[in-house]
Coordinates of C-alpha atoms and ligand atoms in Angstrom, one line a residue:
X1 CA 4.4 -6.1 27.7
X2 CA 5.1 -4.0 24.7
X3 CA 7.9 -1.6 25.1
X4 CA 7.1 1.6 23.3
X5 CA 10.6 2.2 22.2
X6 CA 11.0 4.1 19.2
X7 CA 14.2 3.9 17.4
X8 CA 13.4 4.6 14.2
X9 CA 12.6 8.4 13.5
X10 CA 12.1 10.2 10.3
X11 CA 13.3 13.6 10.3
X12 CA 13.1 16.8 7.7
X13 CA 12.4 16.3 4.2
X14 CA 12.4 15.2 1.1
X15 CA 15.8 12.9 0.6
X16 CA 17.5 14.1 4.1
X17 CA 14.3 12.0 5.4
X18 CA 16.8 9.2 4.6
X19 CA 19.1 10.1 6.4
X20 CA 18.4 9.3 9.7
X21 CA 17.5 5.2 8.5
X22 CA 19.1 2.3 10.0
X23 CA 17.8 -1.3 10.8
X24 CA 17.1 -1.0 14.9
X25 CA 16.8 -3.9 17.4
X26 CA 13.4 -4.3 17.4
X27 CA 12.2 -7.6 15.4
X28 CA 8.8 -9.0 15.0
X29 CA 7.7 -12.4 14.8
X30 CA 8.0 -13.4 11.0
X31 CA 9.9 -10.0 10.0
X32 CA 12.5 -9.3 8.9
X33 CA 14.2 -6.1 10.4
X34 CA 11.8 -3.4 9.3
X35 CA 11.2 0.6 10.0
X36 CA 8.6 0.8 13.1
X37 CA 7.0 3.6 12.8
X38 CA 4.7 2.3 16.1
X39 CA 5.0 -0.7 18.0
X40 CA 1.6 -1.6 19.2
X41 CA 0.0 -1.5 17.3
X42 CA 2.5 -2.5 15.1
X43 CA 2.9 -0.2 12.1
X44 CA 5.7 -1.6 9.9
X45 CA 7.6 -0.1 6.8
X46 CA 9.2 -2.1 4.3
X47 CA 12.9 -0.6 3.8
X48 CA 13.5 0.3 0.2
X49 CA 16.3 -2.1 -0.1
X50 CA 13.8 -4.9 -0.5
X51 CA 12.3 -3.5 -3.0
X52 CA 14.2 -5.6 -5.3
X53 CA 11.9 -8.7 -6.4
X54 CA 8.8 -8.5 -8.0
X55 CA 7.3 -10.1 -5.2
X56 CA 7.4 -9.1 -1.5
X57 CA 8.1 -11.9 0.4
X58 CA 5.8 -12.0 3.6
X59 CA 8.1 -11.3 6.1
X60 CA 9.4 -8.0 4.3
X61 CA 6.1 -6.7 3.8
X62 CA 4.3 -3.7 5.3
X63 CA 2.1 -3.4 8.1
X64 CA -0.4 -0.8 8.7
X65 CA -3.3 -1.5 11.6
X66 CA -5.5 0.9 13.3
X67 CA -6.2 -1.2 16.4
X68 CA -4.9 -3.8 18.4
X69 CA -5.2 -6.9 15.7
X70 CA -7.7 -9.7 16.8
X71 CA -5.8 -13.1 17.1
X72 CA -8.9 -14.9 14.9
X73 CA -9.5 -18.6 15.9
X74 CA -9.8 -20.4 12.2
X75 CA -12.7 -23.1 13.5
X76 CA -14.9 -20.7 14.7
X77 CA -14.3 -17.7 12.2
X78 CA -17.3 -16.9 9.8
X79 CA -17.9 -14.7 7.3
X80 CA -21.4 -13.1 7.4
X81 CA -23.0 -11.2 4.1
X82 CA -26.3 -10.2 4.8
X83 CA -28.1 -6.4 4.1
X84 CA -30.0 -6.1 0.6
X85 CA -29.3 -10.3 -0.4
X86 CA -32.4 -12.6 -0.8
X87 CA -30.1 -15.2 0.5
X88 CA -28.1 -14.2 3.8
X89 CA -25.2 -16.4 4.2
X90 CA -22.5 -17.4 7.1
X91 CA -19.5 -19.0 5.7
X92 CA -16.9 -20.9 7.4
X93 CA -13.5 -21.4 6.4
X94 CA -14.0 -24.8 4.4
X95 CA -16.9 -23.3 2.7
X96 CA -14.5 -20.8 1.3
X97 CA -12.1 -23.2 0.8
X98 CA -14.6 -24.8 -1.4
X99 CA -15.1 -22.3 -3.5
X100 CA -13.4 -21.6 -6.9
X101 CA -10.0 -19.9 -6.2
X102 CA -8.2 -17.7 -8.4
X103 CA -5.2 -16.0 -7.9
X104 CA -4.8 -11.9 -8.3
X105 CA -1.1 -10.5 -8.3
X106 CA -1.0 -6.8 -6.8
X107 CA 0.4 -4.1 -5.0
X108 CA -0.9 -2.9 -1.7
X109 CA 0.1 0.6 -1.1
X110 CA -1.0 2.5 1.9
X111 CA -2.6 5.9 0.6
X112 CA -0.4 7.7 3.7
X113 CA 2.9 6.5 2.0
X114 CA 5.0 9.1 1.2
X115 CA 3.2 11.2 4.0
X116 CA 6.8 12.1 5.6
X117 CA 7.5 14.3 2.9
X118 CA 4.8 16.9 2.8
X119 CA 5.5 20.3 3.8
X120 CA 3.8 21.8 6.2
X121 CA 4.5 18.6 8.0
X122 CA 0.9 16.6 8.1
X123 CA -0.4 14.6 11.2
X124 CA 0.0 10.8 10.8
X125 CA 2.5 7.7 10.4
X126 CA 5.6 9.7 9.3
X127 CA 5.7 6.6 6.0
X128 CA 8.4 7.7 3.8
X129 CA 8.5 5.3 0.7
X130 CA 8.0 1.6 2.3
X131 CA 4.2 1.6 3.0
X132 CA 3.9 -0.5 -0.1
X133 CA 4.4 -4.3 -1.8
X134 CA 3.7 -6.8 -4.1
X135 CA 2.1 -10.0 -3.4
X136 CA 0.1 -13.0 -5.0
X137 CA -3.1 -13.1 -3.7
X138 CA -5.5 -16.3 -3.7
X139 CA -9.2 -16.7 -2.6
X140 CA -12.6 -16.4 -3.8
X141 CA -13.8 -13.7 -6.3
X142 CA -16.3 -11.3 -4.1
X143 CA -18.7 -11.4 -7.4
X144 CA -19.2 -15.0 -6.6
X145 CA -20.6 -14.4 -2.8
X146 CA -22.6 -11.6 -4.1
X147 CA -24.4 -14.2 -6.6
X148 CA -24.3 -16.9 -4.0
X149 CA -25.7 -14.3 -1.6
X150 CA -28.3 -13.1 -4.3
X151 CA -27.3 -9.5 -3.6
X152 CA -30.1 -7.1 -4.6
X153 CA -30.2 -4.5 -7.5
X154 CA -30.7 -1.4 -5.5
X155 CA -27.5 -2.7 -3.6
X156 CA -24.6 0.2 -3.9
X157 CA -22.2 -0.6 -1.6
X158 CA -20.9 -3.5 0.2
X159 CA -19.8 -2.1 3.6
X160 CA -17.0 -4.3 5.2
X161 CA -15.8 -4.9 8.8
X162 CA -12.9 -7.2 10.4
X163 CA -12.9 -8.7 13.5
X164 CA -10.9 -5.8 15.3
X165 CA -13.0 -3.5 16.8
X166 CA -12.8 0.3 18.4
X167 CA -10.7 1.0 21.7
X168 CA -11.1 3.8 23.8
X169 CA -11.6 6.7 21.1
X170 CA -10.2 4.7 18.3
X171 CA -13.4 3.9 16.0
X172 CA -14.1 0.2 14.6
X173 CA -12.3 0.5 11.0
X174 CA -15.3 -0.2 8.9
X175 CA -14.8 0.4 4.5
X176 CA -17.7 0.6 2.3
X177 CA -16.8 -0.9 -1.7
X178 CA -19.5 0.5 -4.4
X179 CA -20.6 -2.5 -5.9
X180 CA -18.5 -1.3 -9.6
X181 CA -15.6 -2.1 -7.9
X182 CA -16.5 -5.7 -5.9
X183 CA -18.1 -7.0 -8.5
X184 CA -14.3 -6.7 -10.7
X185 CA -13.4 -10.0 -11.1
X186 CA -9.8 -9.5 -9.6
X187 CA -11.9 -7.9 -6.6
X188 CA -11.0 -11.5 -3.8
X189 CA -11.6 -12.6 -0.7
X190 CA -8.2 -13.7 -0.5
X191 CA -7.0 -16.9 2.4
X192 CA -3.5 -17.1 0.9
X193 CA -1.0 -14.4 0.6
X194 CA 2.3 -15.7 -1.5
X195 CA 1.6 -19.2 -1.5
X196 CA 0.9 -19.3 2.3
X197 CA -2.4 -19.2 4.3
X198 CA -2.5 -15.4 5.1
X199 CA -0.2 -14.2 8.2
X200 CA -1.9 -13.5 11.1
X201 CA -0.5 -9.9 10.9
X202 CA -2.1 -9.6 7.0
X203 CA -5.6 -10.5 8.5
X204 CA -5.7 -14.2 9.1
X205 CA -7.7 -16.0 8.1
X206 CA -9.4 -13.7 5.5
X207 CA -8.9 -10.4 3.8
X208 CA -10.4 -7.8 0.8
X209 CA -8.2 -7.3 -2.0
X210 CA -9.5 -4.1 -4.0
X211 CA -6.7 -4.2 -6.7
X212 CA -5.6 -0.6 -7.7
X213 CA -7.8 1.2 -4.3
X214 CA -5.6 2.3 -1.5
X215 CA -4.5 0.2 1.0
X216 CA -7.1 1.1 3.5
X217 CA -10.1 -0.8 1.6
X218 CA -8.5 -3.9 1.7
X219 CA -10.2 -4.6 5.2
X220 CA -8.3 -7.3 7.0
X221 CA -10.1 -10.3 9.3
X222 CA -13.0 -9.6 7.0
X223 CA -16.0 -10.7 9.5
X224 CA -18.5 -8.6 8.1
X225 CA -20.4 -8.0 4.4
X226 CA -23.2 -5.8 4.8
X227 CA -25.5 -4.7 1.3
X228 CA -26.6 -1.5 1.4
X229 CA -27.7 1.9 -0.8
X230 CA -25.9 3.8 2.0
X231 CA -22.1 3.8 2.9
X232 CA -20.5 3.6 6.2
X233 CA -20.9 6.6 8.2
X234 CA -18.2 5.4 10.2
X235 CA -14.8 7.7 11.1
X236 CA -12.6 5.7 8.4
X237 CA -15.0 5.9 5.4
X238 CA -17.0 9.1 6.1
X239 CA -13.4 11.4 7.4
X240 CA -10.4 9.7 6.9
X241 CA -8.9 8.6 3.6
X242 CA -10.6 11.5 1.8
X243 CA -8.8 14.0 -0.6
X244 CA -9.6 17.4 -1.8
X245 CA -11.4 17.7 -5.0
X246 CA -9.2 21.0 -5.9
X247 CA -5.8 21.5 -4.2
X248 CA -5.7 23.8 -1.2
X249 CA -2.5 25.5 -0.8
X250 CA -0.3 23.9 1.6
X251 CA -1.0 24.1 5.3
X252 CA -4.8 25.7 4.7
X253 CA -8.3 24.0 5.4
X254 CA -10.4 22.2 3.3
X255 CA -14.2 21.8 3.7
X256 CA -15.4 18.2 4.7
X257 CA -18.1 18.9 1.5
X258 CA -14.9 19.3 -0.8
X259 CA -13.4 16.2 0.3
X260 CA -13.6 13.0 -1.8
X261 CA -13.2 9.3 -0.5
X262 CA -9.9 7.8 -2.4
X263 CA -10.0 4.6 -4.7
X264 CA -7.3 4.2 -7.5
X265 CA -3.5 5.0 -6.6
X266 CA -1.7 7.4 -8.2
X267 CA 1.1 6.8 -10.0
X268 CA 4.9 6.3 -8.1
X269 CA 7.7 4.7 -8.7
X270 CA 10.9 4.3 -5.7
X271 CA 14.6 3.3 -6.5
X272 CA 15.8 0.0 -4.1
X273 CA 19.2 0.4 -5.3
X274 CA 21.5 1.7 -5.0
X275 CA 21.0 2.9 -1.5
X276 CA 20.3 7.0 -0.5
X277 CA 23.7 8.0 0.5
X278 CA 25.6 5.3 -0.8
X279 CA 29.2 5.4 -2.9
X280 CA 30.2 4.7 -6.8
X281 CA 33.4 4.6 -8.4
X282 CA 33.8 6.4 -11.3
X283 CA 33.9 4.1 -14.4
X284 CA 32.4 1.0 -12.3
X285 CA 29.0 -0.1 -14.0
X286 CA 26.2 0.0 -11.5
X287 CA 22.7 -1.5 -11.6
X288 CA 20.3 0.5 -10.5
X289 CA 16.9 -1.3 -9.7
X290 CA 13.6 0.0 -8.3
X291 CA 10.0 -0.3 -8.5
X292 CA 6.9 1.9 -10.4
X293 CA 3.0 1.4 -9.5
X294 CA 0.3 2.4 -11.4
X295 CA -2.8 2.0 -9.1
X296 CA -5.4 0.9 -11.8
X297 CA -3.4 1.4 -14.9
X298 CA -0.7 0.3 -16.2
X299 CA 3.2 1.0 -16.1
X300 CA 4.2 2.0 -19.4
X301 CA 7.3 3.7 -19.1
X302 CA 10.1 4.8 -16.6
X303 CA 12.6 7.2 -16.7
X304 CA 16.0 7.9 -15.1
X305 CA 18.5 10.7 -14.3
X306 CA 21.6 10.9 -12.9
X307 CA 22.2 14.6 -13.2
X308 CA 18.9 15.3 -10.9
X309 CA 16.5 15.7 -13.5
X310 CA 18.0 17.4 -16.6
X311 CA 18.2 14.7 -19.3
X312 CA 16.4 11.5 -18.7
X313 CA 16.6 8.1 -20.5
X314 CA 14.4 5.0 -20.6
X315 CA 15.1 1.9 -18.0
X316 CA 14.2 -1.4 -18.8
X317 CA 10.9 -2.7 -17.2
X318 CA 10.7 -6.0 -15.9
X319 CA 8.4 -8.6 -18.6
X320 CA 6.1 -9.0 -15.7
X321 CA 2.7 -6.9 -16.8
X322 CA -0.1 -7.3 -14.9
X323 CA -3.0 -4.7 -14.1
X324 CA -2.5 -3.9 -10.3
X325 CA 1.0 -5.3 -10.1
X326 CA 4.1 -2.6 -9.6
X327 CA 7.2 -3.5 -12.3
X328 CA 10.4 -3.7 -11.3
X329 CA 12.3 -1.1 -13.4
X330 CA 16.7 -1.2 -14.0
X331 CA 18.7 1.3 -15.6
X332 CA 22.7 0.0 -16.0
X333 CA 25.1 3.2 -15.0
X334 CA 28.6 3.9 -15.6
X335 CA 29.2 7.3 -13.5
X336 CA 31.7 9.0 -15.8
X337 CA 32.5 12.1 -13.1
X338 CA 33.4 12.1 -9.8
X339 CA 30.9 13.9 -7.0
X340 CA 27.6 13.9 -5.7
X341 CA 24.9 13.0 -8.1
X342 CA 20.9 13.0 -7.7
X343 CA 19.6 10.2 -9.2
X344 CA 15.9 10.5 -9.9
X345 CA 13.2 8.0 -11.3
X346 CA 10.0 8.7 -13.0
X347 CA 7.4 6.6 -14.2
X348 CA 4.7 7.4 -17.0
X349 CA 1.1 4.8 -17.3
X350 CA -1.2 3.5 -19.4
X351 CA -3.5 6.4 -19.1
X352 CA -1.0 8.9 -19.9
X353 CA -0.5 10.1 -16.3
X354 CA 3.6 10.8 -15.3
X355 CA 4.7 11.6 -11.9
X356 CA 5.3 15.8 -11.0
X357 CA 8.2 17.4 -9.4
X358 CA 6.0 18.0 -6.8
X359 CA 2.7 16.6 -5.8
X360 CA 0.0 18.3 -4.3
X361 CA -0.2 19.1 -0.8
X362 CA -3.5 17.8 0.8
X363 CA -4.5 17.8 4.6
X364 CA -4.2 14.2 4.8
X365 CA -1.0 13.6 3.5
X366 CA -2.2 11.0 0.9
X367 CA -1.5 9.5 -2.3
X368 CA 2.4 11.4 -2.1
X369 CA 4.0 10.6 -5.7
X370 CA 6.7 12.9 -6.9
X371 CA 9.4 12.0 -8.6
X372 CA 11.8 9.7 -6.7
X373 CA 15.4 11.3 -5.6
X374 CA 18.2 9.9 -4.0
X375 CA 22.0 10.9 -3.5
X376 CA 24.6 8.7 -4.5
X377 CA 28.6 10.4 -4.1
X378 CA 31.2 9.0 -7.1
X379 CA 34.6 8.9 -6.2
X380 CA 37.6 9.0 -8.0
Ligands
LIG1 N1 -9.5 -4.7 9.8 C1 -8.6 -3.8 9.4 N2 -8.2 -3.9 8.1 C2 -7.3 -3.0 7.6 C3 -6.7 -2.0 8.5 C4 -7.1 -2.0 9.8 O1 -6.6 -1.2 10.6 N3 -8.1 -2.9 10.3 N4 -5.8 -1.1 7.9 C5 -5.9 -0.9 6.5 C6 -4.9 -0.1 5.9 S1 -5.0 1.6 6.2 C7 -3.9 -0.6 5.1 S2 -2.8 0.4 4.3 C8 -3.8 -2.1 4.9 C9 -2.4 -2.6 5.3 O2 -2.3 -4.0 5.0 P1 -1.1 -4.8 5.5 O3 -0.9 -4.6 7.0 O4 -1.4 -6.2 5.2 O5 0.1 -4.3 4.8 O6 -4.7 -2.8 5.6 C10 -6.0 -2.2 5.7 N5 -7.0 -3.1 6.3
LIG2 MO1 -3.4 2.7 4.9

């Protein structure tokens, strides 16, 4: 069965996080080696390194489940939306199929990424920068099944299930979407991830795509579309994925009545290359490459250091601009002095919002964004 081996272990803070990385000898069907931070269910982190083309190819892309994933038999899959619709409807896959399909390029981040750097340390996946990509999404716009469905005015919130379900005292991971948000026309029922029917692992043979929301609304083996003026009550609407309204200082409590569900990602950008605890030679040019996502707005600019954050110029962002979509950024360095330098990135958006020093400590360890660092030693 599954061996619960555990070779990949994140350890202490901040960059020394790093330091501990290595591609183990644990492989998954259609990945590439990845960081396991569990292995059934599989929970898999994309290592930095591939963060070096605008899209993430399938088989270097993150996995996050809750639950052991359904294996989803395509014939006999429906989609039900039913609740406050004049028109209740059961969908097959051709009927999907059918429908008009656009495409929706954007970045899936898990809102726990960055979790392994909070301090006090905060219960969780230990994610440290990988629990993101960029894909091309294609399926049907959810503001088409909610006209198809007649959905009805006093509708607020379209709550969402997938055909996983609760084990032992592991709820059923249920998402409700206000209906602002599903009725955005780059809001999809995607089928094909990349050019591909979606992997099994990515919810087969349906999933949400809530462009710009954390990761955890885009319910996978969507089953389920339920109308309603109420949301989920559920454990993963009503308790998880909530942050404070004001920040508590680290390590205390916050109320559950000061706790806000999350929708649009904060702002973050990562360095793939050069690698955390790599060498340069001293008058060699290096590239150095990485990526900055914007959640709903837009990446406007991003900075670099190489002298850990005094003076910072402008990289050069990659032509591809979409709403949702990370860009990759590259800054062209020739290290003129020998030693260890702390390269840092920083990324500023469309609505005027540039990543802190330090982000704010909250009990769930979401929505982690400061300023990227990484070590790189010159030699002579
Ligand atoms: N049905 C279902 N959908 C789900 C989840 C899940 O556990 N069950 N996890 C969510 C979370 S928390 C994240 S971050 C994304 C991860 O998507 P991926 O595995 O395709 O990267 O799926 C979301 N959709
Ligand atoms: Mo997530």
């Amino acid at each position: 069965m599954f061996s619960r081996r555990k070779w990949m272990k994140v350890l202490g803070a901040g960059m020394s996080a790093l330091d501990g990385w290595g591609q183990g000898p644990l492989r998954f069907p259609g990945k590439r080696p990845m960081l396991v931070q569990n292995d059934f269910p599989e929970d898999l982190e994309t290592p930095v390194e591939y963060f070096d083309t605008w899209i993430t190819p399938n088989d270097a892309f993150f996995v996050r489940q809750h639950l052991p994933r359904p294996k989803v038999d395509a014939g006999s899959w429906r989609l039900k939306l039913g609740g406050m619709v004049s028109n209740p409807l059961t969908l097959t896959l051709d009927d999907l199929k059918k429908m008009p399909q656009v495409k929706v390029p954007a970045t899936l981040e898990c809102a726990g990424n960055g979790r392994a750097n909070y301090r006090p340390k905060v219960p969780g996946l230990q994610w440290s920068k990988g629990a993101m990509g960029n894909a091309e999404w294609r399926g049907v716009r959810v503001a088409d099944l909610l006209k198809k469905a007649g959905a009805a005015a006093g509708a607020k919130y379209g709550n969402f299930n997938g055909a996983d379900h609760g084990v032992a005292k592991t709820p059923d991971f249920i998402r409700s979407i206000p209906m602002r948000k599903l009725m955005h026309e780059a809001t999809i029922v995607a089928l094909e991830m990349n050019g591909a029917p979606l992997p099994e692992i990515h919810g087969f043979p349906a999933r949400l795509i809530v462009p710009g929301w954390d990761g955890a609304s885009w319910v996978k083996w969507v089953t389920e579309m339920d109308l309603s003026e109420e949301s989920s009550k559920g454990f993963y609407f009503a308790t998880a994925y909530r942050y404070p309204k004001f920040s508590p200082a680290p390590g205390s409590a916050v109320k559950p009545e000061d706790m806000e569900v999350l929708e649009g990602m904060a702002l973050t950008s990562y360095f793939a290359r050069p690698a955390h605890g790599s060498t340069a030679k001293k008058g060699s040019p290096l590239r150095l490459q990485g990526v900055a996502y914007a959640g709903e707005n837009r990446v406007s600019r991003v900075e670099v250091s190489t002298d850990g954050g005094s003076k910072w110029i402008d990289a050069k962002l990659s032509p591809q601009n979409y709403p949702f979509a990370w860009r990759l950024f590259t800054f062209d360095w020739t290290p003129s002095a020998q030693g260890y330098h702390i390269l840092c990135s920083k990324a500023t958006d469309s609505a005027g919002r540039v990543q802190p020093v330090e982000c704010p400590w909250n009990p769930g360890g979401y929505m982690y964004n400061s300023i990227d660092r990484i070590g790189v030693t010159v030699e002579a």
